[in-house]
Amino acid sequence: ESEAHLGALMQNLRVTLRGVGSIGGKAEIPMLESIKTSEESFGRLKNDRHHRAQARMISEWVAEAVKLIKFRG
């Protein structure tokens, strides 16, 4: 059943990454980078154009979170 919920799971990942970017510290950056390295694996979870487009956005979401953390110092 998880394939039927991948859209919601990807949205939750996006919200989580934004939250970590907002309140996380430099200690979270390696965890964020490890998520980025799994982008290809996320894309293969469902053979759907919309899902693959969301999976490609993971790198951007991670980069934004890292940028927010670094900006706060």
PDB file of C-alpha atoms in Angstrom:
ATOM      1  CA  GLU A   1       0.000   0.000   0.000  1.00  0.00           C
ATOM      2  CA  SER A   2       2.942   2.370   0.435  1.00  0.00           C
ATOM      3  CA  GLU A   3       3.033   3.104  -3.316  1.00  0.00           C
ATOM      4  CA  ALA A   4      -0.459   4.572  -3.033  1.00  0.00           C
ATOM      5  CA  HIS A   5       0.819   6.960  -0.360  1.00  0.00           C
ATOM      6  CA  LEU A   6       4.116   8.016  -1.954  1.00  0.00           C
ATOM      7  CA  GLY A   7       2.783  11.474  -2.817  1.00  0.00           C
ATOM      8  CA  ALA A   8       1.911  12.145   0.804  1.00  0.00           C
ATOM      9  CA  LEU A   9       5.205  10.650   1.978  1.00  0.00           C
ATOM     10  CA  MET A  10       7.174  12.897  -0.377  1.00  0.00           C
ATOM     11  CA  GLN A  11       5.204  15.900   0.879  1.00  0.00           C
ATOM     12  CA  ASN A  12       6.011  14.898   4.460  1.00  0.00           C
ATOM     13  CA  LEU A  13       9.687  14.634   3.518  1.00  0.00           C
ATOM     14  CA  ARG A  14       9.555  18.149   2.091  1.00  0.00           C
ATOM     15  CA  VAL A  15       7.898  19.518   5.238  1.00  0.00           C
ATOM     16  CA  THR A  16      10.438  17.695   7.406  1.00  0.00           C
ATOM     17  CA  LEU A  17      13.362  19.094   5.431  1.00  0.00           C
ATOM     18  CA  ARG A  18      11.942  22.604   5.766  1.00  0.00           C
ATOM     19  CA  GLY A  19      11.528  22.075   9.494  1.00  0.00           C
ATOM     20  CA  VAL A  20      15.082  20.825   9.905  1.00  0.00           C
ATOM     21  CA  GLY A  21      16.275  23.813   7.901  1.00  0.00           C
ATOM     22  CA  SER A  22      14.338  26.148  10.181  1.00  0.00           C
ATOM     23  CA  ILE A  23      15.354  24.749  13.555  1.00  0.00           C
ATOM     24  CA  GLY A  24      18.254  22.392  12.867  1.00  0.00           C
ATOM     25  CA  GLY A  25      21.897  23.009  13.506  1.00  0.00           C
ATOM     26  CA  LYS A  26      25.152  22.221  11.778  1.00  0.00           C
ATOM     27  CA  ALA A  27      25.053  18.709  13.254  1.00  0.00           C
ATOM     28  CA  GLU A  28      22.091  17.938  10.954  1.00  0.00           C
ATOM     29  CA  ILE A  29      23.913  18.821   7.723  1.00  0.00           C
ATOM     30  CA  PRO A  30      25.479  15.331   7.239  1.00  0.00           C
ATOM     31  CA  MET A  31      22.035  13.743   7.676  1.00  0.00           C
ATOM     32  CA  LEU A  32      20.583  16.131   5.112  1.00  0.00           C
ATOM     33  CA  GLU A  33      23.381  15.353   2.663  1.00  0.00           C
ATOM     34  CA  SER A  34      22.738  11.616   3.073  1.00  0.00           C
ATOM     35  CA  ILE A  35      19.110  12.176   2.049  1.00  0.00           C
ATOM     36  CA  LYS A  36      20.303  13.975  -1.072  1.00  0.00           C
ATOM     37  CA  THR A  37      22.435  10.995  -2.062  1.00  0.00           C
ATOM     38  CA  SER A  38      19.300   8.816  -1.987  1.00  0.00           C
ATOM     39  CA  GLU A  39      17.463  10.957  -4.545  1.00  0.00           C
ATOM     40  CA  GLU A  40      17.832   8.353  -7.301  1.00  0.00           C
ATOM     41  CA  SER A  41      16.460   5.624  -5.043  1.00  0.00           C
ATOM     42  CA  PHE A  42      13.424   7.758  -4.206  1.00  0.00           C
ATOM     43  CA  GLY A  43      12.781   8.254  -7.920  1.00  0.00           C
ATOM     44  CA  ARG A  44      12.694   4.524  -8.566  1.00  0.00           C
ATOM     45  CA  LEU A  45      10.001   3.858  -5.951  1.00  0.00           C
ATOM     46  CA  LYS A  46       7.161   4.566  -8.384  1.00  0.00           C
ATOM     47  CA  ASN A  47       7.033   4.575 -12.171  1.00  0.00           C
ATOM     48  CA  ASP A  48       5.187   7.862 -12.452  1.00  0.00           C
ATOM     49  CA  ARG A  49       6.331  11.123 -14.045  1.00  0.00           C
ATOM     50  CA  HIS A  50       4.975  13.315 -11.242  1.00  0.00           C
ATOM     51  CA  HIS A  51       6.666  11.195  -8.570  1.00  0.00           C
ATOM     52  CA  ARG A  52      10.006  11.252 -10.405  1.00  0.00           C
ATOM     53  CA  ALA A  53       9.743  15.044 -10.696  1.00  0.00           C
ATOM     54  CA  GLN A  54       9.190  15.284  -6.941  1.00  0.00           C
ATOM     55  CA  ALA A  55      12.154  12.982  -6.325  1.00  0.00           C
ATOM     56  CA  ARG A  56      14.374  15.246  -8.437  1.00  0.00           C
ATOM     57  CA  MET A  57      13.358  18.150  -6.193  1.00  0.00           C
ATOM     58  CA  ILE A  58      14.898  16.460  -3.136  1.00  0.00           C
ATOM     59  CA  SER A  59      18.319  17.944  -3.906  1.00  0.00           C
ATOM     60  CA  GLU A  60      16.822  21.427  -4.022  1.00  0.00           C
ATOM     61  CA  TRP A  61      14.920  20.890  -0.766  1.00  0.00           C
ATOM     62  CA  VAL A  62      18.085  19.666   0.946  1.00  0.00           C
ATOM     63  CA  ALA A  63      20.155  22.535  -0.447  1.00  0.00           C
ATOM     64  CA  GLU A  64      17.613  25.043   0.856  1.00  0.00           C
ATOM     65  CA  ALA A  65      17.643  23.457   4.323  1.00  0.00           C
ATOM     66  CA  VAL A  66      21.452  23.470   4.432  1.00  0.00           C
ATOM     67  CA  LYS A  67      21.504  27.095   3.279  1.00  0.00           C
ATOM     68  CA  LEU A  68      19.128  28.104   6.079  1.00  0.00           C
ATOM     69  CA  ILE A  69      21.222  26.312   8.685  1.00  0.00           C
ATOM     70  CA  LYS A  70      24.460  27.872   7.458  1.00  0.00           C
ATOM     71  CA  PHE A  71      22.856  31.330   7.278  1.00  0.00           C
ATOM     72  CA  ARG A  72      21.939  31.148  10.960  1.00  0.00           C
ATOM     73  CA  GLY A  73      25.509  30.139  11.700  1.00  0.00           C
TER      74      GLY A  73
END
